[in-house]
PDB file of C-alpha atoms in Angstrom:
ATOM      1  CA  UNK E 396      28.354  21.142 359.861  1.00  0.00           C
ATOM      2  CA  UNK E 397      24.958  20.377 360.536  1.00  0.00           C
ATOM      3  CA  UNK E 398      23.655  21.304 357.533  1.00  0.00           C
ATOM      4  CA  UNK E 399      25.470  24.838 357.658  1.00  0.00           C
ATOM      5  CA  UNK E 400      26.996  26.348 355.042  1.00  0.00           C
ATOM      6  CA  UNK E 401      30.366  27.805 355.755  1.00  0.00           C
ATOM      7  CA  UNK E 402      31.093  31.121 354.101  1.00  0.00           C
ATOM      8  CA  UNK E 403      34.340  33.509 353.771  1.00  0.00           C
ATOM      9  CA  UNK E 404      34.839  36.636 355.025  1.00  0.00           C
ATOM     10  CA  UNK E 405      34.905  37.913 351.445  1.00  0.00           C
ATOM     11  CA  UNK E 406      31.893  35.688 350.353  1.00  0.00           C
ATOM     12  CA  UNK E 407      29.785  37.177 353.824  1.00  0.00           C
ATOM     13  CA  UNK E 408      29.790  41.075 352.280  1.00  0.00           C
ATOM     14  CA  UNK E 409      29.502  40.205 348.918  1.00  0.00           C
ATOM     15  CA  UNK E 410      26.577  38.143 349.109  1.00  0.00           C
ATOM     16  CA  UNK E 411      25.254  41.065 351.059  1.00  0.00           C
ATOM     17  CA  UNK E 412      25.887  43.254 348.076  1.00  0.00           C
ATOM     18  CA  UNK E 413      23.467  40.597 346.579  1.00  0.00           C
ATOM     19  CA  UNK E 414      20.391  40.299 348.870  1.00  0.00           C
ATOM     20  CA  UNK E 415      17.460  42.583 348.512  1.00  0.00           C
ATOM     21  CA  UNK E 416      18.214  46.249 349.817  1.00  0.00           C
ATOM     22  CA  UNK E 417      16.534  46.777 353.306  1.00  0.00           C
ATOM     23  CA  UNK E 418      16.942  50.161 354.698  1.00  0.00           C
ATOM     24  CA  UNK E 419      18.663  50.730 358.231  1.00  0.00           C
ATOM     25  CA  UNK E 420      15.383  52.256 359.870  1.00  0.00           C
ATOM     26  CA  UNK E 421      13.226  49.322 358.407  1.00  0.00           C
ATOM     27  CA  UNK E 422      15.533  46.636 358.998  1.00  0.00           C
ATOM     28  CA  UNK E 423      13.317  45.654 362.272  1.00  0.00           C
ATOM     29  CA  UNK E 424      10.240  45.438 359.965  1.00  0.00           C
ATOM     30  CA  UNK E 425      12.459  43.604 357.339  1.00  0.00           C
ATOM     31  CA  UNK E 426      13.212  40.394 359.587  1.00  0.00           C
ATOM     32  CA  UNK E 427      10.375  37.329 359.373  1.00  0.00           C
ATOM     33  CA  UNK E 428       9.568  34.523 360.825  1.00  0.00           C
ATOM     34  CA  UNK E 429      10.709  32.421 357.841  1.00  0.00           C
ATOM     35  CA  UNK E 430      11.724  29.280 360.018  1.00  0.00           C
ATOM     36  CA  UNK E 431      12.660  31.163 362.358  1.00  0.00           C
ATOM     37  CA  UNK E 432      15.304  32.757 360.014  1.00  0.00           C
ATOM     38  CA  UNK E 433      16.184  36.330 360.247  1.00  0.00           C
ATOM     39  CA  UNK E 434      16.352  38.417 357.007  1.00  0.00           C
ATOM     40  CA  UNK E 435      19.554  41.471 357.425  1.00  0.00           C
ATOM     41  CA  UNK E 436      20.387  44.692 355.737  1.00  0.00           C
ATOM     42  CA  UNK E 437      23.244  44.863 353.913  1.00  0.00           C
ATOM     43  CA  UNK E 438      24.849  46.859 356.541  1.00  0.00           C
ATOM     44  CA  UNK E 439      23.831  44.570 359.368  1.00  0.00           C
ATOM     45  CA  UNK E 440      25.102  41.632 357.426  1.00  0.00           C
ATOM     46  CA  UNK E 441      28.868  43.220 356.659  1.00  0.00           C
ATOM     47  CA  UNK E 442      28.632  44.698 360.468  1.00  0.00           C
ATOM     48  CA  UNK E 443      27.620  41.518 361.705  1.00  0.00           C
ATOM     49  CA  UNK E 444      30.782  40.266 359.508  1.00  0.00           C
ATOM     50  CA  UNK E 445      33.132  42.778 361.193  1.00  0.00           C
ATOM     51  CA  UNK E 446      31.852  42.215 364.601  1.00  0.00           C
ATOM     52  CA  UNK E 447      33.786  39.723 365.754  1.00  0.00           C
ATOM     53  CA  UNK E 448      37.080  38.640 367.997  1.00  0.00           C
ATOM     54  CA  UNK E 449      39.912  39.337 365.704  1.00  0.00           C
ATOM     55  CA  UNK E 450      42.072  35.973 365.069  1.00  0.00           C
ATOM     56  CA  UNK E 451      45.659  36.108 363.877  1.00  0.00           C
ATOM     57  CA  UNK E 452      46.545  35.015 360.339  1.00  0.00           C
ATOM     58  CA  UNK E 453      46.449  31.133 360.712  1.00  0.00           C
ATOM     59  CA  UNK E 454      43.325  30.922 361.888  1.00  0.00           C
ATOM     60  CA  UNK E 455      40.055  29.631 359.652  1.00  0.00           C
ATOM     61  CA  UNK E 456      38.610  31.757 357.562  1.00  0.00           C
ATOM     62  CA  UNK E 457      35.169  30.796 357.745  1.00  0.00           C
ATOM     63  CA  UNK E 458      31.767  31.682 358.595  1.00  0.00           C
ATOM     64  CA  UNK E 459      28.283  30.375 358.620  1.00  0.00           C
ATOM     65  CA  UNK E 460      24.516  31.907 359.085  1.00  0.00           C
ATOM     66  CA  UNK E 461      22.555  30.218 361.466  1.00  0.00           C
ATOM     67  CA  UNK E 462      18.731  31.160 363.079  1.00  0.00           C
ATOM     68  CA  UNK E 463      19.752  33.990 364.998  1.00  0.00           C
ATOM     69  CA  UNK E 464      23.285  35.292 363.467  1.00  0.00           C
ATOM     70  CA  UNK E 465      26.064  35.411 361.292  1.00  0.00           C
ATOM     71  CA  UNK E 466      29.395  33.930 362.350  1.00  0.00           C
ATOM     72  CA  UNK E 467      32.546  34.922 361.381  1.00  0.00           C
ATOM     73  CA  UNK E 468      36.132  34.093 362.156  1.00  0.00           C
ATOM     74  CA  UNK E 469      38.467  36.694 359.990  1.00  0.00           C
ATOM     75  CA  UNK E 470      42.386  35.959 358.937  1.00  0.00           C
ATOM     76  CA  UNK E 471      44.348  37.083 356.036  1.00  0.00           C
ATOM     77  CA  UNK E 472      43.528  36.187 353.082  1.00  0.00           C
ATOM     78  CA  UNK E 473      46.107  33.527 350.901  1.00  0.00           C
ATOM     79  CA  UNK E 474      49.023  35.900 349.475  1.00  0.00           C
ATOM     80  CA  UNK E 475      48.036  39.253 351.572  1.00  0.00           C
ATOM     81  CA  UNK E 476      52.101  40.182 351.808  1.00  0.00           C
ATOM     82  CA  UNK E 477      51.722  40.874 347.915  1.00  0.00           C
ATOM     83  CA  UNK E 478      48.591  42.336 347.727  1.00  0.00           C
ATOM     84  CA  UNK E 479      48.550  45.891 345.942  1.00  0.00           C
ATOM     85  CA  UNK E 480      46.219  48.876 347.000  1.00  0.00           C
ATOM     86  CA  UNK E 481      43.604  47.811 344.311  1.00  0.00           C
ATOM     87  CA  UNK E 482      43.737  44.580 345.552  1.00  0.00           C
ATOM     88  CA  UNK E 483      43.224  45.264 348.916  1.00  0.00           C
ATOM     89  CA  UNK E 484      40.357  47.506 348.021  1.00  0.00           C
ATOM     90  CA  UNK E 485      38.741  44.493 346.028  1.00  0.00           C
ATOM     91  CA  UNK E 486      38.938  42.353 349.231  1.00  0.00           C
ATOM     92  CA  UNK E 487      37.058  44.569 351.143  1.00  0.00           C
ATOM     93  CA  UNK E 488      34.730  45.848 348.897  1.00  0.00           C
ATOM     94  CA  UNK E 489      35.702  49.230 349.897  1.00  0.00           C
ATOM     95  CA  UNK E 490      34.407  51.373 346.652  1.00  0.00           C
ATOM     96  CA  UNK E 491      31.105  50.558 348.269  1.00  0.00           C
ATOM     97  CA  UNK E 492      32.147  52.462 351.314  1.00  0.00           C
ATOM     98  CA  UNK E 493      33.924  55.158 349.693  1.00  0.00           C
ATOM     99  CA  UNK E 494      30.735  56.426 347.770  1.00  0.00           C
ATOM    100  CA  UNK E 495      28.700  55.530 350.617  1.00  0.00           C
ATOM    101  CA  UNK E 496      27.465  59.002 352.151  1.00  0.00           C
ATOM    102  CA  UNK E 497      25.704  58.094 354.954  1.00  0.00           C
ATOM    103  CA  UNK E 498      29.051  56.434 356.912  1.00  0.00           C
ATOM    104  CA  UNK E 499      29.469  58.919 360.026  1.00  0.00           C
ATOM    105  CA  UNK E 500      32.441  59.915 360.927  1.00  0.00           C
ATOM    106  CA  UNK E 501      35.223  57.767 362.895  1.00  0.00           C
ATOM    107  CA  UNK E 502      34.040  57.902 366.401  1.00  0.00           C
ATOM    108  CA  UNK E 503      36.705  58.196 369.073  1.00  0.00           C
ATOM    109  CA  UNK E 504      36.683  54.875 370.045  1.00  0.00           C
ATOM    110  CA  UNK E 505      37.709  53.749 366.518  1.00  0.00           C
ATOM    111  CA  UNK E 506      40.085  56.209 366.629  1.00  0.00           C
ATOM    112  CA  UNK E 507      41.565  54.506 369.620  1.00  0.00           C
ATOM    113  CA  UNK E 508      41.228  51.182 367.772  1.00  0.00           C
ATOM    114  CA  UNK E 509      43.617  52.917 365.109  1.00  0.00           C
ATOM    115  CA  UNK E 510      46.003  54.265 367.342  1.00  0.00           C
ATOM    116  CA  UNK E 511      46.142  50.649 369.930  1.00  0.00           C
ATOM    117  CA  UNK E 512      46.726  48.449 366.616  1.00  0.00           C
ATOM    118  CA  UNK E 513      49.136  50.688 365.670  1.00  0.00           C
ATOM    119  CA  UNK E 514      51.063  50.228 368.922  1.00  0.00           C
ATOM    120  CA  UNK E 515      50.265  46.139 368.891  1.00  0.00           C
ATOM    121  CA  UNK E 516      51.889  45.719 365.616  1.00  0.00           C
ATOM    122  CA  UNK E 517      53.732  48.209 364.457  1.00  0.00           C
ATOM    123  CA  UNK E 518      55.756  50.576 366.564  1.00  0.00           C
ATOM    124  CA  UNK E 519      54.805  49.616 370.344  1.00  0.00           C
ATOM    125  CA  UNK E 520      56.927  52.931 371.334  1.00  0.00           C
ATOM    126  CA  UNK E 521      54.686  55.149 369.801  1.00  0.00           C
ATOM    127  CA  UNK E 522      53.084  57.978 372.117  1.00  0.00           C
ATOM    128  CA  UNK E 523      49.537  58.856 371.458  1.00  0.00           C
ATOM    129  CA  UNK E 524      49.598  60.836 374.128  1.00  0.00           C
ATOM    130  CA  UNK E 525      51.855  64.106 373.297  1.00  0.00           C
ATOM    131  CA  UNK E 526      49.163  65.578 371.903  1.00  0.00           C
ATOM    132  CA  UNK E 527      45.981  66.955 374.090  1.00  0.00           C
ATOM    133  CA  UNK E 528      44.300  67.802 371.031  1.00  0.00           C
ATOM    134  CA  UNK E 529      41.596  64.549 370.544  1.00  0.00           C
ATOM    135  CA  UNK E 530      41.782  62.559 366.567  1.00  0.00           C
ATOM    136  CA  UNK E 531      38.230  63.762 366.684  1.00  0.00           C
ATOM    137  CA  UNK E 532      39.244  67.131 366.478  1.00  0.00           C
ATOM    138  CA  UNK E 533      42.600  66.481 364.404  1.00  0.00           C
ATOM    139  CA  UNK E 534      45.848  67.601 366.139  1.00  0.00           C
ATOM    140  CA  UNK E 535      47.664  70.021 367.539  1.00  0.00           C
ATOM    141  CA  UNK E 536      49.112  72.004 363.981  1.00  0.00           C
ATOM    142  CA  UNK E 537      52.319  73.139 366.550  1.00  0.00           C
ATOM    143  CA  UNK E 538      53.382  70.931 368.831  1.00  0.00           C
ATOM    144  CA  UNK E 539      53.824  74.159 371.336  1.00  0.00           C
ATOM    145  CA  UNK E 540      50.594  75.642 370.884  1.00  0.00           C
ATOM    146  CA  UNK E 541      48.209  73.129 371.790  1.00  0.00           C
ATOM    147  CA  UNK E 542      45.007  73.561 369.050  1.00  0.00           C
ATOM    148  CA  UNK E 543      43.817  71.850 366.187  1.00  0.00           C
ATOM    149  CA  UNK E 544      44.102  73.314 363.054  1.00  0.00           C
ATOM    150  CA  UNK E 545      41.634  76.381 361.334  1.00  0.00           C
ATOM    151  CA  UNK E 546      38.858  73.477 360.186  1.00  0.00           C
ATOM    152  CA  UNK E 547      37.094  70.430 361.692  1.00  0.00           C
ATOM    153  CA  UNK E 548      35.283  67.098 360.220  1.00  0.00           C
ATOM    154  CA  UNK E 549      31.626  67.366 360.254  1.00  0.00           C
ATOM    155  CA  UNK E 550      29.215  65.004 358.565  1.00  0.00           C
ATOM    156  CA  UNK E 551      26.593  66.759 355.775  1.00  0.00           C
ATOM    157  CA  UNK E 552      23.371  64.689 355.688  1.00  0.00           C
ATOM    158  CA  UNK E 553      23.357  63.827 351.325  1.00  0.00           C
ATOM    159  CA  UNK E 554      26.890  64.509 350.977  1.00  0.00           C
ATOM    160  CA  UNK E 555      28.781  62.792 353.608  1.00  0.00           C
ATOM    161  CA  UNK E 556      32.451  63.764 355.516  1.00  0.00           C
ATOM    162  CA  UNK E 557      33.579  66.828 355.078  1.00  0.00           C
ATOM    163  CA  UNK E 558      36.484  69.636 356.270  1.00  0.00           C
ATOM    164  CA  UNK E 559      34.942  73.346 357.725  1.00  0.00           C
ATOM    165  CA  UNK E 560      37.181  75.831 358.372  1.00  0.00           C
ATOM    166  CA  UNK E 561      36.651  77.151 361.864  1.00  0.00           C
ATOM    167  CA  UNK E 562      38.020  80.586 361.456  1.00  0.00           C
ATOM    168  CA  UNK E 563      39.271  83.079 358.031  1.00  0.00           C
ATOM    169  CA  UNK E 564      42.312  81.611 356.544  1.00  0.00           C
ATOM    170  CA  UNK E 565      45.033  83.782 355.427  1.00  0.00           C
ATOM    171  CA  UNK E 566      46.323  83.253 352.003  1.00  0.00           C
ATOM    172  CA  UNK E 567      49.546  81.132 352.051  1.00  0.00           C
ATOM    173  CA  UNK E 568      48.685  80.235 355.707  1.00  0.00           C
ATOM    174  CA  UNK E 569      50.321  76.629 356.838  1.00  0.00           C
ATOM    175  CA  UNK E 570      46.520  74.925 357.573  1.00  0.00           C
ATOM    176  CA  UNK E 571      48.112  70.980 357.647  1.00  0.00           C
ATOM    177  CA  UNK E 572      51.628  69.312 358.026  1.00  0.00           C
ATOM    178  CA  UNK E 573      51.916  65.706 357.943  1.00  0.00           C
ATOM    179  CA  UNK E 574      55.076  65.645 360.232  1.00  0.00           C
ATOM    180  CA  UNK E 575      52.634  66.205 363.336  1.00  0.00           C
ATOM    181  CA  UNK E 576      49.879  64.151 362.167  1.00  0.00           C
ATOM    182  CA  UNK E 577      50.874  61.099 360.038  1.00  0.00           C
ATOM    183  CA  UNK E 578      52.592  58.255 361.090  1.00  0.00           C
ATOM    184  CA  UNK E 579      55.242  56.111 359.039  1.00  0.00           C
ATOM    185  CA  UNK E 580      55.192  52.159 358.368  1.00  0.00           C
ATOM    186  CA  UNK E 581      58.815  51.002 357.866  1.00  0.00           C
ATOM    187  CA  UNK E 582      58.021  48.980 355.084  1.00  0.00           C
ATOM    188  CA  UNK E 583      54.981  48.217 352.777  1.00  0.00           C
ATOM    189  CA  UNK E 584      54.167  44.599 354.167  1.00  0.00           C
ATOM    190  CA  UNK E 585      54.118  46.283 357.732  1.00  0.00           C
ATOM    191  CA  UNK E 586      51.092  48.872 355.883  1.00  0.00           C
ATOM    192  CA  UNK E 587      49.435  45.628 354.847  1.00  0.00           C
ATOM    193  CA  UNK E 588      49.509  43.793 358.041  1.00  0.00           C
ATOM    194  CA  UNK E 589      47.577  46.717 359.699  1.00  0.00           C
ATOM    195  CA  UNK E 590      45.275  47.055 357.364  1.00  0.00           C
ATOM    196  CA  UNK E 591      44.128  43.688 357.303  1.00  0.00           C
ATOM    197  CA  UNK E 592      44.052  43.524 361.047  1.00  0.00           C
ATOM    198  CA  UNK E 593      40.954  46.439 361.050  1.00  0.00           C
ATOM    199  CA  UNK E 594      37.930  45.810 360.375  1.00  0.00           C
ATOM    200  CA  UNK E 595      36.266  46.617 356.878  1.00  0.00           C
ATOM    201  CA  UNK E 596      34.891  50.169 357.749  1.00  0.00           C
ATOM    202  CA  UNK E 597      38.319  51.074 359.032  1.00  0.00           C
ATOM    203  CA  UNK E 598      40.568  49.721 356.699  1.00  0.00           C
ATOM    204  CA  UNK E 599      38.531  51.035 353.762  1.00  0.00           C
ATOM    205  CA  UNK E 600      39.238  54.242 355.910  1.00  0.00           C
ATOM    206  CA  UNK E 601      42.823  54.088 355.759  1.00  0.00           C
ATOM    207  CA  UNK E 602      42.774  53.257 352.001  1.00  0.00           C
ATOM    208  CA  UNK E 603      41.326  56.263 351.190  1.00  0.00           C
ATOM    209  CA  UNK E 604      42.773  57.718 353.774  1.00  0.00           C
TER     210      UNK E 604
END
């Protein structure tokens, strides 16, 4: 393919893990003029990877580097109905991400990513909507009283995501319940299919999530 080589998805971030380490503010002083080739952080590289129009399952799997970019087309990988949670964390590398402290927190607009795939492929009747409370701010803890619950997410520079509380909390006080909050796959394959249909940042999310 004109001399191209084609990669995998899975091949793409972990010959990232591979190349020299660049960091993110000197990745601009990192790229050369190396015929014209451009030299990528390990984050660029696996964002690069991500960045791209989502194909369904039957679609290649392949990728190639050329002057300017990395190309990827995504599917599922061979035998993804019977993957198991280590499995799926192998396939996107996600103990990298876990430990990784410097990952912000999920922006709204992933959140909205979350919530749309959701909708697209597993329960299209879902209402995201019921609650004025924002996923960047968590949900409403009573579905009559509309405010998030006594903490929020904030990001720590050094030690990453983290819960504050927001106000004193009362000994034996309710601070979370899952029935407002979580949602419900009806069966494990269903779990699978969304995950692999997010990108690597946000499945890894929803692993460890």
């Amino acid at each position: 393919n004109g001399g191209r080589k084609k990669l995998s998805y899975r091949e793409v971030v972990h010959a990232a893990a591979d190349v020299d380490r660049v960091d993110d503010a000197d990745a601009n002083a990192a790229r050369n003029s190396n015929g014209g080739r451009k030299k990528l952080s390990y984050r660029e590289v696996v964002h690069a990877a991500d960045a791209v129009v989502e194909t369904d399952e039957v679609d290649a799997d392949e990728a190639y580097a050329d002057n300017d970019n990395v190309h990827v087309a995504k599917r599922f990988p061979p035998g993804w109905e019977t993957y198991d949670y280590q499995d799926i964390r192998s396939h996107f590398d996600c103990n990298r991400h876990s430990n990784d402290n410097s990952k912000p927190l999920p922006t709204l607009e992933e959140w909205n990513r979350l919530r749309t795939k959701f909708a697209e492929i597993v329960d299209p009747s879902k209402d995201w909507d019921d609650d004025p409370v924002p996923p960047t701010m968590g949900y409403s803890l009573d579905p009559n009283v509309p405010y998030p619950p006594p903490y929020y997410a904030k990001f720590s520079p050094g030690r990453g995501r983290g819960l504050f509380a927001s106000r004193s909390i009362r000994e034996g006080e309710v601070v979370h319940d899952g029935t407002h909050s979580d949602v419900v796959f009806p069966n494990a394959v269903e779990w699978r299919r969304y995950v692999f249909s997010l990108p690597r940042n946000l499945a890894c999310d929803c692993t460890d999530w």
